[in-house]
PDB file of C-alpha atoms in Angstrom:
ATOM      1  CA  UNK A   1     -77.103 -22.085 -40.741  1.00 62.00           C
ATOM      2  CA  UNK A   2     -79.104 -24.805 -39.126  1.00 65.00           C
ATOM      3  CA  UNK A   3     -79.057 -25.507 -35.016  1.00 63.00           C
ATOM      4  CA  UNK A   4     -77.219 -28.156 -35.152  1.00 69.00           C
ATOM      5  CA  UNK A   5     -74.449 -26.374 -36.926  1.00 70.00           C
ATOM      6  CA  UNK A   6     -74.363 -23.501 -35.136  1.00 71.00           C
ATOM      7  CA  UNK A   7     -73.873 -25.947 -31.907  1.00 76.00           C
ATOM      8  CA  UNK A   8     -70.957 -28.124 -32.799  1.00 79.00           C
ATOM      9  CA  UNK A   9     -69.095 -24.298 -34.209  1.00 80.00           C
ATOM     10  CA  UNK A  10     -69.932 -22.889 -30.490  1.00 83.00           C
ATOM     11  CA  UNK A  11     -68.821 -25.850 -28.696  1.00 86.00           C
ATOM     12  CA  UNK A  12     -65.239 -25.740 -28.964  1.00 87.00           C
ATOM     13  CA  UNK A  13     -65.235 -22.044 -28.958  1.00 86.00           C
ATOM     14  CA  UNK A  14     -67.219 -21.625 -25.547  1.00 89.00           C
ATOM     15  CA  UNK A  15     -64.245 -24.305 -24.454  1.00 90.00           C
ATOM     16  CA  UNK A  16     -61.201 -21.844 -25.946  1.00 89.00           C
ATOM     17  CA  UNK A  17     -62.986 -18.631 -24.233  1.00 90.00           C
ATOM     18  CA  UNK A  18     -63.191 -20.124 -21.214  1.00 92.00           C
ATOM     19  CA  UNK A  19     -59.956 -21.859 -21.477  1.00 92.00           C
ATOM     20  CA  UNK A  20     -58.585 -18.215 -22.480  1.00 91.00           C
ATOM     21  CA  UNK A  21     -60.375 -16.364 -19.964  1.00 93.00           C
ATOM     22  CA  UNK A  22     -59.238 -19.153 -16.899  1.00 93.00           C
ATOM     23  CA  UNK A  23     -55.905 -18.994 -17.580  1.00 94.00           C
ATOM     24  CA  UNK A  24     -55.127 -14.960 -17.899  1.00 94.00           C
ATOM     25  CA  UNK A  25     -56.907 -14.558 -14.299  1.00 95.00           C
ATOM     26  CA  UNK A  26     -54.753 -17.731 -12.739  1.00 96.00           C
ATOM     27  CA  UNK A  27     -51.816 -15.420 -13.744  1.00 94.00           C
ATOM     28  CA  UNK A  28     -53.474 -11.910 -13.733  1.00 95.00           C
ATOM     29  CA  UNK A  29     -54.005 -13.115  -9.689  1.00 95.00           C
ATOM     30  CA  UNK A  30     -50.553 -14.294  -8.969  1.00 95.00           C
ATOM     31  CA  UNK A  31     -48.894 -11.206 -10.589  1.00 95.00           C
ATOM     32  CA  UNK A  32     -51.220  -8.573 -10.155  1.00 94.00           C
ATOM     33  CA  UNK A  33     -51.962  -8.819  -6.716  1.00 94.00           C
ATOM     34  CA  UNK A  34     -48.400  -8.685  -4.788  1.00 94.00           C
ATOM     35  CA  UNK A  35     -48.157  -5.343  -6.995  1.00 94.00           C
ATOM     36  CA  UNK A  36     -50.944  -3.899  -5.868  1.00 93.00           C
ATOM     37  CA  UNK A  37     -49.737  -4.720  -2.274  1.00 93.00           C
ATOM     38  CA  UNK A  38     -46.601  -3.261  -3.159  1.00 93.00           C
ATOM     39  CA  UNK A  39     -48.172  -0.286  -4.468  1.00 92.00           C
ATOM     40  CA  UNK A  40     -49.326   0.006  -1.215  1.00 90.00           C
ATOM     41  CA  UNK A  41     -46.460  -0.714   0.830  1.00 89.00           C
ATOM     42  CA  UNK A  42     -43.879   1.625  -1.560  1.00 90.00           C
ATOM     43  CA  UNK A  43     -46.827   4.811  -1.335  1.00 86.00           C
ATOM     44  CA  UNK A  44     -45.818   7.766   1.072  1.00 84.00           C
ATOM     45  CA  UNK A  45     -46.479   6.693   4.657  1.00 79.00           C
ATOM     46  CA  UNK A  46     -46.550   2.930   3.997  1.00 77.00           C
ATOM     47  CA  UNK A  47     -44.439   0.780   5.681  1.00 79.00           C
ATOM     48  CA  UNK A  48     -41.776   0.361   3.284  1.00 83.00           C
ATOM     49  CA  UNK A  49     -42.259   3.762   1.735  1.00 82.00           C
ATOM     50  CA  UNK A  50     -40.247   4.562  -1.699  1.00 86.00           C
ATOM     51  CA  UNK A  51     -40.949   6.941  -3.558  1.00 88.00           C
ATOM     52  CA  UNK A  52     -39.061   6.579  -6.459  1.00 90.00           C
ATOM     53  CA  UNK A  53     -40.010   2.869  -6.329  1.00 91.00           C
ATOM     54  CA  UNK A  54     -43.753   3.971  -6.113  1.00 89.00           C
ATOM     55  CA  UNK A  55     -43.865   6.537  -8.824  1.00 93.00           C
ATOM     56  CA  UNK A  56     -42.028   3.944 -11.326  1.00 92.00           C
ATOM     57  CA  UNK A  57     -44.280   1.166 -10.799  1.00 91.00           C
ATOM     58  CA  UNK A  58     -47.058   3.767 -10.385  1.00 91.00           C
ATOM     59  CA  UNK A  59     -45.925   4.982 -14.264  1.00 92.00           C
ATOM     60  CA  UNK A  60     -45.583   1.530 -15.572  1.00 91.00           C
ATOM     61  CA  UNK A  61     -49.204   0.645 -14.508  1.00 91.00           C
ATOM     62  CA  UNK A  62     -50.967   4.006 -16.136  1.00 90.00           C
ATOM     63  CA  UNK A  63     -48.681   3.435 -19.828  1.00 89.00           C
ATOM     64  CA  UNK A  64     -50.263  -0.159 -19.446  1.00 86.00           C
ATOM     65  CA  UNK A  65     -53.713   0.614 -18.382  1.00 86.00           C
ATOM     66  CA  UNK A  66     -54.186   3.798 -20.778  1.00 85.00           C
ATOM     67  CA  UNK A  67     -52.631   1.506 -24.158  1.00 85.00           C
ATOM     68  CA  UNK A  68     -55.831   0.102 -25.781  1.00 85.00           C
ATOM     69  CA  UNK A  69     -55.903  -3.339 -25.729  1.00 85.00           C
ATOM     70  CA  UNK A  70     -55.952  -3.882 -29.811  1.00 84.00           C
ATOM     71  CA  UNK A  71     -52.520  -1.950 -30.171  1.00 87.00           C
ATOM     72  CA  UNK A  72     -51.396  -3.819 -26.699  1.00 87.00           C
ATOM     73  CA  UNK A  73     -51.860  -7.316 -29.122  1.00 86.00           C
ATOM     74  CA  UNK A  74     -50.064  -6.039 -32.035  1.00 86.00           C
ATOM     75  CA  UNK A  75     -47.316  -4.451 -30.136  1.00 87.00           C
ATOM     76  CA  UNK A  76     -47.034  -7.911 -27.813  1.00 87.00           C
ATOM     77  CA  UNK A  77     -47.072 -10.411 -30.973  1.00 87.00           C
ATOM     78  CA  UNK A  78     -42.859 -10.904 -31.151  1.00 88.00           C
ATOM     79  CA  UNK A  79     -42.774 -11.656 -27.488  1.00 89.00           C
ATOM     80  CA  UNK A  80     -45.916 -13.315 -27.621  1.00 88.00           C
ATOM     81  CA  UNK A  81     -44.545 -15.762 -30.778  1.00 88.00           C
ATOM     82  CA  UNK A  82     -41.131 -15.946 -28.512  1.00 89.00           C
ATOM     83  CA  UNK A  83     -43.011 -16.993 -25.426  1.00 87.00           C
ATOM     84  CA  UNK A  84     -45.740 -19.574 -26.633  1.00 83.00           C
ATOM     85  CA  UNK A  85     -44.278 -20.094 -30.364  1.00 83.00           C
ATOM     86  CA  UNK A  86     -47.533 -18.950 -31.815  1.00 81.00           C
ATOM     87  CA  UNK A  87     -49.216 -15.921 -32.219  1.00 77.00           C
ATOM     88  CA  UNK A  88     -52.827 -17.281 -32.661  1.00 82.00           C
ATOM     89  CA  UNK A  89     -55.345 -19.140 -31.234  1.00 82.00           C
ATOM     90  CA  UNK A  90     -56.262 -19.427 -27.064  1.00 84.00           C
ATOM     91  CA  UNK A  91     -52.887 -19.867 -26.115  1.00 87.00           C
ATOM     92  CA  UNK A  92     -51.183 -16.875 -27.638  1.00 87.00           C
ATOM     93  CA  UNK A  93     -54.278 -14.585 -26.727  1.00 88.00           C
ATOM     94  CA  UNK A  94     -53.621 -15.800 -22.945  1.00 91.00           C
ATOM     95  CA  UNK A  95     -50.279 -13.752 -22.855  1.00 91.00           C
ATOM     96  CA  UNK A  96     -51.708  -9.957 -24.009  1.00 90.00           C
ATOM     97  CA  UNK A  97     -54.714 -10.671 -22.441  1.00 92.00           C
ATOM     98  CA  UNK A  98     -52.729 -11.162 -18.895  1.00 93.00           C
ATOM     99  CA  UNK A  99     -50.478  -7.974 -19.551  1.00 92.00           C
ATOM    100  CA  UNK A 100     -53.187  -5.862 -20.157  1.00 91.00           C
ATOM    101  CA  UNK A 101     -55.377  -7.441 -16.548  1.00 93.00           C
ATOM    102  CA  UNK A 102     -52.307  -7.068 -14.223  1.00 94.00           C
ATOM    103  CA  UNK A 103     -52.379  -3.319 -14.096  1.00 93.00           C
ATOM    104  CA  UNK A 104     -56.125  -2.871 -14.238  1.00 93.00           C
ATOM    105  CA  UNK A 105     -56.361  -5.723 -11.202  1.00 95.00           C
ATOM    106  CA  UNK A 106     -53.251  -4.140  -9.526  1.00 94.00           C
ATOM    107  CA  UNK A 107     -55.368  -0.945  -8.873  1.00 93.00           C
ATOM    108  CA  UNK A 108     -58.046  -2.799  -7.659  1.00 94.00           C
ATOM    109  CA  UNK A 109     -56.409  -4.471  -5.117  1.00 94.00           C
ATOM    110  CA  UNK A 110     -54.679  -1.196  -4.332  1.00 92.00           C
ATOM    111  CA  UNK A 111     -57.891   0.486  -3.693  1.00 92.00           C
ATOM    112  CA  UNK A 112     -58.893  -2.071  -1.672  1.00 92.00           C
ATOM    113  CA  UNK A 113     -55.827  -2.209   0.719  1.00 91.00           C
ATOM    114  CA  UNK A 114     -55.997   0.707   1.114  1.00 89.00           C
ATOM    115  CA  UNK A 115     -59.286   0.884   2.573  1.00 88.00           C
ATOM    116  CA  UNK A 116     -58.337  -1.378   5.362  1.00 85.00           C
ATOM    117  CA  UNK A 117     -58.371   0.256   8.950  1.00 82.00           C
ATOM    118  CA  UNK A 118     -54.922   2.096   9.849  1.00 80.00           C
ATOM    119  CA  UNK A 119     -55.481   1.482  13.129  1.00 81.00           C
ATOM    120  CA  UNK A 120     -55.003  -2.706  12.587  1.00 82.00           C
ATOM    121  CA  UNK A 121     -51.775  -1.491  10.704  1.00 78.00           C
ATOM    122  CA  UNK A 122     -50.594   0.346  13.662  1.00 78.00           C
ATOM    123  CA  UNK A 123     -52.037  -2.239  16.296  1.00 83.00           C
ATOM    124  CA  UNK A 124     -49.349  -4.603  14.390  1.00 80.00           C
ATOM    125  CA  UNK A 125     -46.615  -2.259  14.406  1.00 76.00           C
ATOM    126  CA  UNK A 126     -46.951  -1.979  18.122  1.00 79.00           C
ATOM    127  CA  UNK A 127     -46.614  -5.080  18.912  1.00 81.00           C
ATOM    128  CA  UNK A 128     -43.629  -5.818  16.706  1.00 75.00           C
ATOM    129  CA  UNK A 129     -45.282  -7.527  13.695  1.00 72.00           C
ATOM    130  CA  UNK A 130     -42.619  -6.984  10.332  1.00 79.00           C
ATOM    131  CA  UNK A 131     -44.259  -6.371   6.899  1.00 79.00           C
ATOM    132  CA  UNK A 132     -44.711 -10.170   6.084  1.00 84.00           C
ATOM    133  CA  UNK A 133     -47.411 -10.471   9.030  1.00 81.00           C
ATOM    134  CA  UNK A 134     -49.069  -7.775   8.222  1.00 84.00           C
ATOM    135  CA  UNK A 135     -49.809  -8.681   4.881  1.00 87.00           C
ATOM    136  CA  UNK A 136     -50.128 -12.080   5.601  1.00 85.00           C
ATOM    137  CA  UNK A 137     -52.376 -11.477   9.212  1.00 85.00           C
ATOM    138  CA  UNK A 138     -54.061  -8.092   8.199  1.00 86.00           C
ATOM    139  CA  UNK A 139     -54.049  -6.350   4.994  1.00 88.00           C
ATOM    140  CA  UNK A 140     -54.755  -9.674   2.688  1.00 90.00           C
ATOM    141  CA  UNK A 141     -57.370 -10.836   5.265  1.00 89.00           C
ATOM    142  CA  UNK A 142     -59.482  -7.483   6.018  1.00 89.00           C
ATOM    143  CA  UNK A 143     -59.322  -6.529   1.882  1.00 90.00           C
ATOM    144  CA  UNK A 144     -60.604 -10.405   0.769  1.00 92.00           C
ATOM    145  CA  UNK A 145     -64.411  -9.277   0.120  1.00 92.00           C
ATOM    146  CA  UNK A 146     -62.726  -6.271  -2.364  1.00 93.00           C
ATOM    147  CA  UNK A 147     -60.170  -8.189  -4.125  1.00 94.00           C
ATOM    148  CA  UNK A 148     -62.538 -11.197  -4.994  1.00 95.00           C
ATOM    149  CA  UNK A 149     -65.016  -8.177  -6.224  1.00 94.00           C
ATOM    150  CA  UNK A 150     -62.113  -7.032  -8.126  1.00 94.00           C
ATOM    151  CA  UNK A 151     -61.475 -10.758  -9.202  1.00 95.00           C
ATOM    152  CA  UNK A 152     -64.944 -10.736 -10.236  1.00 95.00           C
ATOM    153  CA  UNK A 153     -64.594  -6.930 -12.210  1.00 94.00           C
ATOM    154  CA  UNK A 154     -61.204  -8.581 -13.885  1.00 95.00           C
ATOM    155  CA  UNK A 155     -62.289 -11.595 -15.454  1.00 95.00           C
ATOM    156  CA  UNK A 156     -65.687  -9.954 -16.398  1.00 94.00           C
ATOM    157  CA  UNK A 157     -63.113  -7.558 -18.410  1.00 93.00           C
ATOM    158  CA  UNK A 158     -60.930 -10.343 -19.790  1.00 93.00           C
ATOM    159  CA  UNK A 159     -64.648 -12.152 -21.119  1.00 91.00           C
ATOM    160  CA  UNK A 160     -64.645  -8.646 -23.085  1.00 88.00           C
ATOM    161  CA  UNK A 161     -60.909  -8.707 -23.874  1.00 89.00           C
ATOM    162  CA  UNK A 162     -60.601 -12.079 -25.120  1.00 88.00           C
ATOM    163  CA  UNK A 163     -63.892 -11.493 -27.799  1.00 84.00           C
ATOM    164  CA  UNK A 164     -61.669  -8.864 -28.691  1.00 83.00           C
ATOM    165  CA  UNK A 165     -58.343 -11.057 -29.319  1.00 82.00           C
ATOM    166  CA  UNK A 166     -61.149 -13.234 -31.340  1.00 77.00           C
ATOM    167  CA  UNK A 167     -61.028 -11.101 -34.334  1.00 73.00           C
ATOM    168  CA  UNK A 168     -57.301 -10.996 -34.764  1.00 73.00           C
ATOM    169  CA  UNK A 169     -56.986 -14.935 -34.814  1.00 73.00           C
ATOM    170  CA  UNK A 170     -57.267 -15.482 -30.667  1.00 76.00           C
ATOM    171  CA  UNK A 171     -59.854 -17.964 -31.256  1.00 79.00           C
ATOM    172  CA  UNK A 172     -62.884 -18.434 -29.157  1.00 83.00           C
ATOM    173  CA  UNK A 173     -66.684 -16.723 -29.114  1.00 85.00           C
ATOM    174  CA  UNK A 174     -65.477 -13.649 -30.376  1.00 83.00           C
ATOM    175  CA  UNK A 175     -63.280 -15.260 -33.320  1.00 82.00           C
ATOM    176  CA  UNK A 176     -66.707 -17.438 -34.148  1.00 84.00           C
ATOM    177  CA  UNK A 177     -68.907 -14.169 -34.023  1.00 81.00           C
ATOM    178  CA  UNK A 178     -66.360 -12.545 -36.077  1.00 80.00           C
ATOM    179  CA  UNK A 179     -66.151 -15.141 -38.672  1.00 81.00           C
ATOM    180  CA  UNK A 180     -69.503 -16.346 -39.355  1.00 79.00           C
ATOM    181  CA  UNK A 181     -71.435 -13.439 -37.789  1.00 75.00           C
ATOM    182  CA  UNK A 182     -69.690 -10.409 -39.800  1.00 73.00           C
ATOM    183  CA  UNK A 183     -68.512 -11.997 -42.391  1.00 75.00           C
ATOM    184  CA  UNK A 184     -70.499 -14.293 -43.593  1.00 76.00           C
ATOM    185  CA  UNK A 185     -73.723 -12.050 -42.514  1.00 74.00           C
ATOM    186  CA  UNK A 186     -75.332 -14.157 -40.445  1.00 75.00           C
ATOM    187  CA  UNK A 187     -76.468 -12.163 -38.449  1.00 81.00           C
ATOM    188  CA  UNK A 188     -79.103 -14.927 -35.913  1.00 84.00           C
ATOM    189  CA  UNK A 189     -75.958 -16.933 -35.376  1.00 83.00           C
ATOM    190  CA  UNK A 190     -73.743 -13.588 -34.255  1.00 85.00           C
ATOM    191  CA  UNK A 191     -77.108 -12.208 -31.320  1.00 88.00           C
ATOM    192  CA  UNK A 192     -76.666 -16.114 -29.942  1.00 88.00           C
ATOM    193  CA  UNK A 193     -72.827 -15.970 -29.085  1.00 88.00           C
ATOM    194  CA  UNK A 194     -73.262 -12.347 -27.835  1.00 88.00           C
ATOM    195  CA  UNK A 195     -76.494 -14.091 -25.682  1.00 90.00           C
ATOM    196  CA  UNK A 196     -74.072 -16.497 -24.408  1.00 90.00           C
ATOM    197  CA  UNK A 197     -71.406 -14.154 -23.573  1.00 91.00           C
ATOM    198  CA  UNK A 198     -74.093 -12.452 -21.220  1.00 92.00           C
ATOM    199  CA  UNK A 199     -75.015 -15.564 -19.579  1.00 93.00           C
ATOM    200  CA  UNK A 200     -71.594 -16.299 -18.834  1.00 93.00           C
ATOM    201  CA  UNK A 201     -70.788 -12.690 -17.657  1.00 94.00           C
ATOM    202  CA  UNK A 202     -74.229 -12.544 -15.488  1.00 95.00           C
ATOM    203  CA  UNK A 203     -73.193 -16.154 -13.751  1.00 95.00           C
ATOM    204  CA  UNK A 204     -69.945 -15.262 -13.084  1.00 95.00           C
ATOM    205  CA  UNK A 205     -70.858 -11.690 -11.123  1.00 95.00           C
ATOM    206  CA  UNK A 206     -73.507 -13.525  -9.025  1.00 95.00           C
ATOM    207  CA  UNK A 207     -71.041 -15.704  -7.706  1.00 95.00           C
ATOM    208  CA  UNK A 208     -68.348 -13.236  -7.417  1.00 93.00           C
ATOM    209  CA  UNK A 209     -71.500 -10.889  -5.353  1.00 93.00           C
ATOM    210  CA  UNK A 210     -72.145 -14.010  -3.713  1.00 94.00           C
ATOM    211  CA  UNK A 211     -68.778 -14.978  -2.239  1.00 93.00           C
ATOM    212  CA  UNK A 212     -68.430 -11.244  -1.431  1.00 93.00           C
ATOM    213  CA  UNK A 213     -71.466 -11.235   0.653  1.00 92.00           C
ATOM    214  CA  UNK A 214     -70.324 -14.447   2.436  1.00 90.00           C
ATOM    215  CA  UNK A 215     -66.676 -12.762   3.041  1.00 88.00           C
ATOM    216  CA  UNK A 216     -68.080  -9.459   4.484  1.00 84.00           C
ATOM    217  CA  UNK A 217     -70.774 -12.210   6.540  1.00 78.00           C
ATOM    218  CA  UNK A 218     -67.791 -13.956   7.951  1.00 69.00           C
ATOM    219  CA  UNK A 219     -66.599 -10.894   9.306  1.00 57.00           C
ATOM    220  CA  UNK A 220     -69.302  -9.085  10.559  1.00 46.00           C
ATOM    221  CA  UNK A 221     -69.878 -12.566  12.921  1.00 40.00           C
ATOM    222  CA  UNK A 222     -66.322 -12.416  14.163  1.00 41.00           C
ATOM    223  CA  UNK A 223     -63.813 -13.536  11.738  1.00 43.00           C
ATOM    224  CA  UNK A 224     -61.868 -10.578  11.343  1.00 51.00           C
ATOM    225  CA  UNK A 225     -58.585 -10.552  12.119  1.00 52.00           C
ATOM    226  CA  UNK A 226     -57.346 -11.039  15.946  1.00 51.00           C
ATOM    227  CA  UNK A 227     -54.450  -9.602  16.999  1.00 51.00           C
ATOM    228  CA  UNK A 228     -54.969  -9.637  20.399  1.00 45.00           C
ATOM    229  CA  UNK A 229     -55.367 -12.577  22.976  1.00 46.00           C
ATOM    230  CA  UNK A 230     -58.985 -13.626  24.345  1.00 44.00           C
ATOM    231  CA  UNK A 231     -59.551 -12.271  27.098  1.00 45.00           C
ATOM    232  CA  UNK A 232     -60.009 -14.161  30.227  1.00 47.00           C
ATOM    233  CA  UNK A 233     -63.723 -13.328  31.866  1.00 47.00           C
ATOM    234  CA  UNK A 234     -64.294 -11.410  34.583  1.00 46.00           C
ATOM    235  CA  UNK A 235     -63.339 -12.748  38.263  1.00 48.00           C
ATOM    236  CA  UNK A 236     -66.774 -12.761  40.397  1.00 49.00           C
ATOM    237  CA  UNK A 237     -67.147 -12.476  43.870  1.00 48.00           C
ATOM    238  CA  UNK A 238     -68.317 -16.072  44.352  1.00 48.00           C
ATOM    239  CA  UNK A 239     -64.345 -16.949  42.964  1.00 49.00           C
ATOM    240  CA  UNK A 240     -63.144 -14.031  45.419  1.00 42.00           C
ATOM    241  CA  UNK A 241     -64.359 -16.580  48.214  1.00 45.00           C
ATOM    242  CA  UNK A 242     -61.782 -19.086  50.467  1.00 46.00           C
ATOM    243  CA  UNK A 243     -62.814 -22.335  50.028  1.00 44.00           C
TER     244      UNK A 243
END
């Protein structure tokens, strides 16, 4: 297989894996991360503390996480068909790729919360803050530089997920190495796409360490979360003085 062949075959598959890989995080995000909150929130001694809630959720999350992700796409393909109308190519890999992400990003963003100060939970409390504000004001906030790391861990994963999906008709880089670098033995053609999956993977955690490092910057130079008023300086004695 010439050059030139191998680059109008990797074109349009570099655009499905990325199109693939984009489109499970967007929704991996939005659903993953208000449970991990609320894996927080439901745990023993959180603010609205359930355990049955907790250990449900908590069970739901460990079946998902502990399934491997070939049997999750076989055992997702009616639903998947029902939901898209399709159970190949990009599209169709999109939906078990984003049911296997939400648990393993859910933890993540647990972990994260949880490492945020009590004592900014309880500062809130005091002064009468509900659970909305102190997601909103303080956990979200002080756990940003850990849940765009975990951001950065997911979609690293899903890169590795969706080459998986590739070689059961998900289309993209791993479909492409599948087909023509397996199959068809070429074996030249199958080291490039796993080159380019590296470059990809190797951009994408230097600007997830990146943004990290500018998060945790903000903070250390005073854009962590107030919760109390500036404080008014010091009276001197020249002020102390009658005019």
């Amino acid at each position: 297989m010439t050059w030139d062949q191998m680059q109008e075959l990797m074109g349009p598959a570099t655009q499905e894996t990325l199109q693939m890989v984009g489109v499970s995080t967007l929704c991996t995000v939005l659903l993953g991360l208000p449970l991990g909150v609320l894996l927080v929130l439901t745990s023993k001694g959180g603010v609205l503390q359930n355990q049955p809630v907790n250990k449900v959720l908590g069970a739901i999350v460990n079946l998902t996480r502990s399934m491997p992700f070939i049997i999750l796409m076989i055992a997702l393909i009616s639903f998947t068909r029902w939901l898209t109308g399709n159970s190949l190519g990009w599209q169709a890999a999109t939906v078990p790729l984003t049911v296997g992400a939400i648990p393993f990003f859910a933890r993540l963003v647990e972990t994260s919360i949880r490492e945020v100060d009590r004592g900014l939970v309880e500062a809130v409390h005091a002064m009468g803050g509900g659970t909305w504000t102190l997601v909103r004001k303080v956990l979200i906030p002080e756990a940003l530089p850990g849940i765009v790391a975990s951001v950065t861990t997911t979609v690293i994963a899903l890169i590795g997920y969706s080459a998986m999906a590739g070689t059961v008709g998900g289309g993209g880089l791993g479909d492409l190495a599948y087909r023509y670098g397996y199959l068809r033995f070429e074996t030249s053609f199958m080291w490039i796409i796993v080159a380019e999956i590296a470059v990809i993977v190797t951009v994408i955690q230097l600007a997830g360490d990146y943004a990290v490092r500018r998060l945790n910057g903000r903070g250390r130079g005073g854009g962590r979360t107030r919760l109390l008023p500036r404080q008014r300086p010091a009276t001197t004695d020249e002020d102390l003085v009658a005019p």
